[in-house]
Amino acid sequence: MSSVIGKNIILSVFGESHGDAIGCVIDGLPDGIRLDTERIYAEMQRRAPGRDKTSTPRREADMPRIISGVLDGVTTGAPLAMLIENTNTKSGDYKNVMTVPRPSHSDYPAYVKFGGNNDVRGGGHFSARLTAPLVFAGAIAKQILEEKGVTVGAHISQIGAVKDTAFDKNGVSADVLTALTKKPFAVIDDGAEQKMRDEIERYRLDQNSVGGAIECAAVGLPVGLGGNMFDTVEGRLAQILYGIPAVKGVQFGLGFGFAAANGKAVNDGYEMRDGAVALKSNNNGGVLGGMTSGAPLIVCVAMKPTPSIAAPQDSVNLETMENTVLEIKGRHDPCILPRAVPVVESAVALGILDMMMEQD
Amino acid sequence: MSSVIGKNIILSVFGESHGDAIGCVIDGLPDGIRLDTERIYAEMQRRAPGRDKTSTPRREADMPRIISGVLDGVTTGAPLAMLIENTNTKSGDYKNVMTVPRPSHSDYPAYVKFGGNNDVRGGGHFSARLTAPLVFAGAIAKQILEEKGVTVGAHISQIGAVKDTAFDKNGVSADVLTALTKKPFAVIDDGAEQKMRDEIERYRLDQNSVGGAIECAAVGLPVGLGGNMFDTVEGRLAQILYGIPAVKGVQFGLGFGFAAANGKAVNDGYEMRDGAVALKSNNNGGVLGGMTSGAPLIVCVAMKPTPSIAAPQDSVNLETMENTVLEIKGRHDPCILPRAVPVVESAVALGILDMMMEQD
Amino acid sequence: MSSVIGKNIILSVFGESHGDAIGCVIDGLPDGIRLDTERIYAEMQRRAPGRDKTSTPRREADMPRIISGVLDGVTTGAPLAMLIENTNTKSGDYKNVMTVPRPSHSDYPAYVKFGGNNDVRGGGHFSARLTAPLVFAGAIAKQILEEKGVTVGAHISQIGAVKDTAFDKNGVSADVLTALTKKPFAVIDDGAEQKMRDEIERYRLDQNSVGGAIECAAVGLPVGLGGNMFDTVEGRLAQILYGIPAVKGVQFGLGFGFAAANGKAVNDGYEMRDGAVALKSNNNGGVLGGMTSGAPLIVCVAMKPTPSIAAPQDSVNLETMENTVLEIKGRHDPCILPRAVPVVESAVALGILDMMMEQD
Amino acid sequence: MSSVIGKNIILSVFGESHGDAIGCVIDGLPDGIRLDTERIYAEMQRRAPGRDKTSTPRREADMPRIISGVLDGVTTGAPLAMLIENTNTKSGDYKNVMTVPRPSHSDYPAYVKFGGNNDVRGGGHFSARLTAPLVFAGAIAKQILEEKGVTVGAHISQIGAVKDTAFDKNGVSADVLTALTKKPFAVIDDGAEQKMRDEIERYRLDQNSVGGAIECAAVGLPVGLGGNMFDTVEGRLAQILYGIPAVKGVQFGLGFGFAAANGKAVNDGYEMRDGAVALKSNNNGGVLGGMTSGAPLIVCVAMKPTPSIAAPQDSVNLETMENTVLEIKGRHDPCILPRAVPVVESAVALGILDMMMEQD
């Protein structure tokens, strides 16, 4: 099991949901970056639980403590380690999952893989809480990217039956993306927010949960990041994005929409615009031949409904090897999407920064 | 740019479409495997062009020459190098793409990235022809996997408006998969074949091309392959799958179908079956918490329409920096899907084998 | 700059000498290991300063706090993070090195590389104090190795003009190695201890420092660890060993003694011994063709004299760009060797464990 | 077993001594390099056997065929594959080594590791012949480095009892290094050549072999290459250097000479020279804190005597498990050093280039 990623910027994530602390080490950060800690905290607040009814009522301080790699607020070039102490945990709520795996969670394969040694309290190292260090690292990556003229932003493109307006694939701007990162509920069409909230509330009242999708964009990228075959922008970003719990699909541009499309309709032609080569359309989501094309990067991830629901579910008892019915107690988000927006942005930002570090 | 992938089995692919030869080196293969060369050739024939009207009339010998790593037909444990000499190429057809990038191809970002030094004849190293070494390596991986009880197979799940029956996610068997790998046109519902062929022919006659999707499954996997965060089965397979030209989306199980789904409907419960723990459903496509769950692995990739179409397309001249209209000559598949089936299987097989090499 | 190493067991080290804390993350540890914390502390004490006159009078608590990856004393298989809070530091002593690089230290190249952003207090991330996390990780590696029948141990083979008896290359035993790890001053010939202490004291009184060499052995290794070309036991161990500050040479078996040797005299023949194949001699230090041969692994590292000496030294002022004379204040070991023994063992143990994790 | 190395420039070596061909793939080379093929051939000739009595009378064409990654003589940025066909091999000479391992060779551990599946003819993939692709890659690396102002060169510093003058560690120049690469027998003190030849001849006539050492230098390096802990110049170069068969020791600057040294005598002070910071001495061999210091890089490797000697040697029969006496037939260098000089240069050049690709 590896919680380490990256070629030039190496992120190592550690911690368990109900352990002493969670955190990360970021190795390979450029030196001389004056960290915008207010911005880091703001990004982490976007992910933090307990802000409204769409999320779990738990409250996490989630205040990161920087251990190393920063001196007088400026990165030193040495590994940056960060720690978030766990202060408010209630392990008792999860005791039964020791023997009865929760459906659609990591419990059963982890039980087999680790022979029962893995920390199961609150999901242990598999908990979505481990996305907090990812957001921390992503906030730093986004700051560095912005100093290089690259802006990353995302919105909830779908929750259950409700869809938001999609990004204008060839016209999305840094302003649009920055505005999204400041919304408490990140949607492009403000009218979609209440409908999505209603959708979530409907499932919550039914002891149920609901899935969705997040669309993320990056603008200002140089042409030619990434590469072909096994160094594609798509493959490198997908590997990080699939590190976010609940992500089950990753697509670029039209993505699965390409399956029903024809070349005449979706090929992205070129034209001269303001004296420079420009794409007439951006169905490829800013990536051609595995490399950035100059058009905005558009990636969309599908997330499954929160597996933890209050309704009774069929499972088995791994000790007695008998069928049983599981009732999950504890506090859980009926929909993970609103809090996952900065997590998706972070994964994309980290992947882009890692690629930009090797740009010649 | 990196054409190298893998942690335990390291695949390094080389060659250009119209260069002397293409090939690969596979480092880390287990020793003592008696290679089934007939099977390797058969797999490569599945990918080879010119078999029928759905593909380009070009004919490639594509006969691999094994250079090293095999003695008396058995792997030695040393790097296995393979070469396919290029014999039938017509570079002249592609001369114009030097200055006018083909829409939706790698041409423009490659031009910027490599300053015009990259080999553009036939797409150079970006050509889909480079999937031939991938199929070679995949054929070996599939043979080794089968000796471990794992079977991989895929089918064309969609071409344009025509869809094939989907895999029975929780019930697909080795027999079904093996049968698919022997069909010249890999569909589950034989009735879909003619409809798909008609769809392709319709676009071909219109100087157009069409996209599609391929669904791949693997059965017989041990529980607990992969890991969480950055070692997920999904992320590792996606990175390889995105190495296949034209792939623009990768999803597992319900994938993007999860966005509209609710937990009660799609959570995969457990039950005792034949004395063992089994999943009651497999909406997660055989992966939970980034690890194999014991249910069949189900992954689906979206592929865009072949960018090379005979119809005139808008582009620019990179020398004169003026708008122009491009007419692509040469011979091109109106639909890449039929030939891509073994490529997708190979990517999945290589990824699985790499993970199994570290299984404890 | 990368403080990350390993293929299967990935160690990420962080922290600065005078920062808040130092520590590490160990990713990929097997689950189910009941950590012997007493042993870990004992190993860390072997490296800790302030035990006698051969080392600096500083006292470090150096008590590691395990943050994650361990539950009820047993490894979970998730990343193990460890933190050592810094409690007793006196940054003031080092203020002048900001502008005047200390001879033979990392100061000048680090100043150029990091543009003055690196933490220079006490050497920052370049401090030998960062070997404490290495010893922590090595203590765990040694415990796991011993459960697999592998024992690692080392001794001070030379300090200045004084040499210890060398290992019996073909006959060193686990008992000999274990006994060495329990000596406060690790020498084979007990008579060498006082001579070495005298040598160190002589240089200390002269405001000087002295170098030396450490010879490390590992017994019980399976035959065939490592591999050829770029996967050699020698290369993999050397990369970690050179991560120890002051190491400037790494050799195996006869090492540089091979330069004056002839094949008849130093070739290691075979013989049957107790029904098994055995080496008649072990001039190759247990490694043939990059792989373990079954004979004891014998590696020796050369360490330079502590660069920090009290005597005035020539340097330059990087601000005024003028020659100057530097007098280093603060407390420094006149000889690093006695404390470095467990560090060398740790590097070797980590490298061996990493290789054993991929043994088939 | 991995014959793959490098982070930015990834070299994958393949082939067996008596197989069809040997070769390599170099992934990540910069585009736009006009390859100096004459120089490549010249470098490969330096390593080729059969030039004089110090080496085996075998003759290898060793003419590399570039398969991909080069167009009209210029690198394209795509993987560069190279092949050397084997034309003159006599497998029969080696037949007996199947069952009786040659002392000090890889035979026995390879037999255990690969269960007898490895190609043993001529050493198979473990043969020193595999250094030919390394020299090919190194020649390209040296050319690129020279365009960046970096020159690499080496000399035979010792053969048996005969030593050459050592490099002037702080004063060695590009001219000195370039001159060495043009000598058929690379020594600084021309008077040493005949003595070394005599030494080799003496051992050859005695059916024996002799070891030696090669000292390699690189000048023109920027300050700050490499990094601390696990990214040191020393560690990265050592890992490649240990990939050269027969290398058993690697040291930088004074290396093992540091063991008897004191700080006052060997610390490298600074002074202003021509308006720039300069080192007053270079005992550290151009590396401080794992980073290049601006002084010449000085690395020395020890190589053991050729294990293949004509004299009878003790071994065992792995089939009958009985003691036996082995007489190695075939043609073998009594001393590998003269041909190994360009191999060592190549390893150093590849390591430096890999580091320079990530220099910011």
CSV table of N, CA and C in Angstrom, one decimal, chain A residues 95-173:
chain,number,residue,atom,x,y,z
A,95,LYS,N,-17.3,0.5,16.6
A,95,LYS,CA,-16.7,-0.7,17.0
A,95,LYS,C,-17.2,-2.0,16.2
A,96,ASN,N,-18.4,-2.0,15.8
A,96,ASN,CA,-18.9,-3.2,15.2
A,96,ASN,C,-18.3,-3.5,13.8
A,97,VAL,N,-17.8,-2.5,13.2
A,97,VAL,CA,-17.3,-2.8,11.8
A,97,VAL,C,-16.0,-3.6,11.9
A,98,MET,N,-15.6,-3.9,13.0
A,98,MET,CA,-14.4,-4.9,13.1
A,98,MET,C,-14.8,-6.2,12.4
A,99,THR,N,-16.0,-6.7,12.7
A,99,THR,CA,-16.3,-8.0,12.2
A,99,THR,C,-17.3,-8.0,11.1
A,100,VAL,N,-18.0,-6.9,10.9
A,100,VAL,CA,-19.0,-6.9,9.8
A,100,VAL,C,-18.7,-5.8,8.8
A,101,PRO,N,-18.2,-6.1,7.6
A,101,PRO,CA,-17.7,-5.1,6.7
A,101,PRO,C,-18.9,-4.3,6.2
A,102,ARG,N,-18.6,-3.0,6.1
A,102,ARG,CA,-19.7,-2.0,5.6
A,102,ARG,C,-19.7,-2.1,4.1
A,103,PRO,N,-20.9,-2.3,3.5
A,103,PRO,CA,-21.0,-2.4,2.1
A,103,PRO,C,-20.4,-1.2,1.4
A,104,SER,N,-19.7,-1.5,0.3
A,104,SER,CA,-19.1,-0.5,-0.6
A,104,SER,C,-18.0,0.3,0.0
A,105,HIS,N,-17.5,-0.1,1.2
A,105,HIS,CA,-16.4,0.5,1.8
A,105,HIS,C,-15.1,-0.4,1.6
A,106,SER,N,-14.0,0.1,2.1
A,106,SER,CA,-12.8,-0.7,1.9
A,106,SER,C,-12.7,-1.8,2.9
A,107,ASP,N,-13.6,-1.9,3.8
A,107,ASP,CA,-13.5,-2.8,5.0
A,107,ASP,C,-13.1,-4.3,4.6
A,108,TYR,N,-13.8,-4.9,3.7
A,108,TYR,CA,-13.6,-6.3,3.4
A,108,TYR,C,-12.2,-6.5,2.7
A,109,PRO,N,-11.9,-5.9,1.6
A,109,PRO,CA,-10.6,-6.1,1.0
A,109,PRO,C,-9.5,-5.7,2.0
A,110,ALA,N,-9.6,-4.7,2.8
A,110,ALA,CA,-8.6,-4.3,3.7
A,110,ALA,C,-8.4,-5.4,4.8
A,111,TYR,N,-9.5,-6.0,5.2
A,111,TYR,CA,-9.5,-7.1,6.2
A,111,TYR,C,-8.7,-8.2,5.6
A,112,VAL,N,-8.9,-8.6,4.4
A,112,VAL,CA,-8.2,-9.7,3.8
A,112,VAL,C,-6.7,-9.3,3.6
A,113,LYS,N,-6.5,-8.1,3.1
A,113,LYS,CA,-5.1,-7.7,2.7
A,113,LYS,C,-4.2,-7.5,4.0
A,114,PHE,N,-4.8,-7.0,5.0
A,114,PHE,CA,-4.0,-6.7,6.2
A,114,PHE,C,-4.3,-7.7,7.4
A,115,GLY,N,-5.0,-8.8,7.0
A,115,GLY,CA,-5.2,-9.8,8.0
A,115,GLY,C,-5.8,-9.3,9.3
A,116,GLY,N,-6.6,-8.3,9.3
A,116,GLY,CA,-7.2,-7.7,10.5
A,116,GLY,C,-6.3,-6.8,11.3
A,117,ASN,N,-5.2,-6.5,10.8
A,117,ASN,CA,-4.3,-5.6,11.5
A,117,ASN,C,-4.5,-4.1,11.2
A,118,ASN,N,-5.2,-3.8,10.1
A,118,ASN,CA,-5.4,-2.4,9.8
A,118,ASN,C,-6.4,-1.7,10.8
A,119,ASP,N,-6.2,-0.5,11.0
A,119,ASP,CA,-7.0,0.4,11.9
A,119,ASP,C,-8.3,0.6,11.3
A,120,VAL,N,-9.4,0.1,11.8
A,120,VAL,CA,-10.7,0.2,11.2
A,120,VAL,C,-11.5,1.3,11.8
A,121,ARG,N,-11.0,1.9,12.9
A,121,ARG,CA,-11.8,3.0,13.5
A,121,ARG,C,-12.0,4.2,12.6
A,122,GLY,N,-13.2,4.4,12.2
A,122,GLY,CA,-13.6,5.5,11.3
A,122,GLY,C,-13.0,5.3,9.9
A,123,GLY,N,-12.6,4.1,9.5
A,123,GLY,CA,-12.1,3.9,8.2
A,123,GLY,C,-10.5,3.9,8.2
A,124,GLY,N,-10.0,4.2,9.4
A,124,GLY,CA,-8.5,4.2,9.5
A,124,GLY,C,-7.8,5.1,8.4
A,125,HIS,N,-6.8,4.5,7.8
A,125,HIS,CA,-6.1,5.2,6.8
A,125,HIS,C,-6.9,5.4,5.5
A,126,PHE,N,-8.0,4.6,5.4
A,126,PHE,CA,-8.9,4.7,4.2
A,126,PHE,C,-9.9,5.8,4.3
A,127,SER,N,-10.0,6.5,5.5
A,127,SER,CA,-11.0,7.5,5.7
A,127,SER,C,-10.8,8.7,4.7
A,128,ALA,N,-12.0,9.2,4.4
A,128,ALA,CA,-11.9,10.4,3.5
A,128,ALA,C,-11.3,11.6,4.3
A,129,ARG,N,-11.1,11.5,5.6
A,129,ARG,CA,-10.5,12.5,6.3
A,129,ARG,C,-9.0,12.7,5.8
A,130,LEU,N,-8.5,11.7,5.2
A,130,LEU,CA,-7.1,11.8,4.7
A,130,LEU,C,-7.0,12.7,3.5
A,131,THR,N,-8.1,13.2,3.0
A,131,THR,CA,-8.1,14.2,2.0
A,131,THR,C,-7.7,15.6,2.5
A,132,ALA,N,-7.7,15.7,3.9
A,132,ALA,CA,-7.4,17.0,4.4
A,132,ALA,C,-5.9,17.4,4.1
A,133,PRO,N,-4.9,16.4,4.3
A,133,PRO,CA,-3.6,16.7,3.9
A,133,PRO,C,-3.5,17.0,2.4
A,134,LEU,N,-4.3,16.3,1.6
A,134,LEU,CA,-4.3,16.5,0.2
A,134,LEU,C,-4.7,18.0,-0.2
A,135,VAL,N,-5.7,18.5,0.6
A,135,VAL,CA,-6.1,19.9,0.3
A,135,VAL,C,-5.0,20.8,0.8
A,136,PHE,N,-4.4,20.5,1.9
A,136,PHE,CA,-3.3,21.3,2.4
A,136,PHE,C,-2.2,21.4,1.3
A,137,ALA,N,-1.8,20.3,0.8
A,137,ALA,CA,-0.7,20.3,-0.3
A,137,ALA,C,-1.3,21.0,-1.6
A,138,GLY,N,-2.5,20.8,-1.8
A,138,GLY,CA,-3.1,21.4,-3.0
A,138,GLY,C,-3.2,22.9,-2.9
A,139,ALA,N,-3.4,23.4,-1.7
A,139,ALA,CA,-3.5,24.8,-1.5
A,139,ALA,C,-2.1,25.5,-1.8
A,140,ILE,N,-1.1,24.8,-1.4
A,140,ILE,CA,0.3,25.3,-1.7
A,140,ILE,C,0.5,25.2,-3.2
A,141,ALA,N,0.1,24.1,-3.8
A,141,ALA,CA,0.3,23.9,-5.2
A,141,ALA,C,-0.4,25.0,-6.0
A,142,LYS,N,-1.7,25.3,-5.6
A,142,LYS,CA,-2.4,26.3,-6.3
A,142,LYS,C,-1.8,27.7,-6.2
A,143,GLN,N,-1.2,28.0,-5.0
A,143,GLN,CA,-0.6,29.3,-4.9
A,143,GLN,C,0.6,29.4,-5.8
A,144,ILE,N,1.4,28.3,-5.8
A,144,ILE,CA,2.6,28.3,-6.7
A,144,ILE,C,2.2,28.4,-8.2
A,145,LEU,N,1.2,27.7,-8.5
A,145,LEU,CA,0.7,27.7,-9.9
A,145,LEU,C,0.2,29.1,-10.3
A,146,GLU,N,-0.5,29.8,-9.4
A,146,GLU,CA,-1.0,31.1,-9.7
A,146,GLU,C,0.1,32.1,-9.9
A,147,GLU,N,1.2,31.9,-9.2
A,147,GLU,CA,2.4,32.7,-9.5
A,147,GLU,C,3.0,32.5,-10.8
A,148,LYS,N,2.6,31.3,-11.4
A,148,LYS,CA,3.1,31.0,-12.8
A,148,LYS,C,2.0,31.3,-13.8
A,149,GLY,N,0.9,31.9,-13.3
A,149,GLY,CA,-0.2,32.2,-14.3
A,149,GLY,C,-1.2,31.1,-14.5
A,150,VAL,N,-1.2,30.1,-13.7
A,150,VAL,CA,-2.1,29.0,-13.9
A,150,VAL,C,-3.2,29.0,-12.8
A,151,THR,N,-4.4,29.0,-13.1
A,151,THR,CA,-5.5,29.0,-12.2
A,151,THR,C,-6.4,27.7,-12.3
A,152,VAL,N,-6.7,27.1,-11.1
A,152,VAL,CA,-7.5,25.9,-11.0
A,152,VAL,C,-8.8,26.2,-10.3
A,153,GLY,N,-9.9,25.6,-10.8
A,153,GLY,CA,-11.1,25.8,-10.1
A,153,GLY,C,-12.1,24.7,-10.5
A,154,ALA,N,-13.1,24.4,-9.6
A,154,ALA,CA,-14.0,23.3,-9.9
A,154,ALA,C,-15.4,23.7,-9.4
A,155,HIS,N,-16.4,22.9,-10.0
A,155,HIS,CA,-17.7,23.1,-9.5
A,155,HIS,C,-18.4,21.7,-9.4
A,156,ILE,N,-19.5,21.7,-8.7
A,156,ILE,CA,-20.3,20.5,-8.6
A,156,ILE,C,-21.1,20.4,-9.9
A,157,SER,N,-20.8,19.5,-10.7
A,157,SER,CA,-21.6,19.5,-12.0
A,157,SER,C,-22.9,18.7,-11.9
A,158,GLN,N,-22.9,17.8,-10.9
A,158,GLN,CA,-24.1,17.0,-10.8
A,158,GLN,C,-24.3,16.5,-9.4
A,159,ILE,N,-25.5,16.4,-8.9
A,159,ILE,CA,-25.8,15.7,-7.7
A,159,ILE,C,-27.1,15.0,-7.9
A,160,GLY,N,-27.0,13.7,-8.0
A,160,GLY,CA,-28.3,12.9,-8.3
A,160,GLY,C,-28.9,13.4,-9.6
A,161,ALA,N,-30.1,13.8,-9.5
A,161,ALA,CA,-30.8,14.2,-10.8
A,161,ALA,C,-30.6,15.6,-11.2
A,162,VAL,N,-29.9,16.4,-10.3
A,162,VAL,CA,-29.7,17.8,-10.6
A,162,VAL,C,-28.3,18.1,-11.2
A,163,LYS,N,-28.3,18.8,-12.3
A,163,LYS,CA,-27.1,19.2,-13.0
A,163,LYS,C,-26.8,20.7,-13.0
A,164,ASP,N,-25.6,21.1,-12.8
A,164,ASP,CA,-25.2,22.5,-13.0
A,164,ASP,C,-24.8,22.7,-14.4
A,165,THR,N,-24.8,23.9,-14.8
A,165,THR,CA,-24.3,24.3,-16.2
A,165,THR,C,-22.8,23.8,-16.3
A,166,ALA,N,-22.5,23.3,-17.4
A,166,ALA,CA,-21.1,22.9,-17.6
A,166,ALA,C,-20.1,24.0,-17.9
A,167,PHE,N,-18.9,23.8,-17.7
A,167,PHE,CA,-17.9,24.9,-18.1
A,167,PHE,C,-18.0,25.1,-19.6
A,168,ASP,N,-17.8,26.4,-20.0
A,168,ASP,CA,-17.6,26.7,-21.4
A,168,ASP,C,-16.2,26.2,-21.7
A,169,LYS,N,-16.1,25.0,-22.4
A,169,LYS,CA,-14.8,24.3,-22.4
A,169,LYS,C,-13.7,25.1,-23.1
A,170,ASN,N,-14.1,26.0,-24.0
A,170,ASN,CA,-13.0,26.7,-24.7
A,170,ASN,C,-12.9,28.1,-24.2
A,171,GLY,N,-13.8,28.5,-23.3
A,171,GLY,CA,-13.8,29.9,-22.9
A,171,GLY,C,-13.7,30.2,-21.4
A,172,VAL,N,-13.6,29.1,-20.6
A,172,VAL,CA,-13.6,29.3,-19.2
A,172,VAL,C,-12.4,30.2,-18.8
A,173,SER,N,-12.6,31.1,-17.8
A,173,SER,CA,-11.5,32.0,-17.5
A,173,SER,C,-11.0,31.9,-16.1
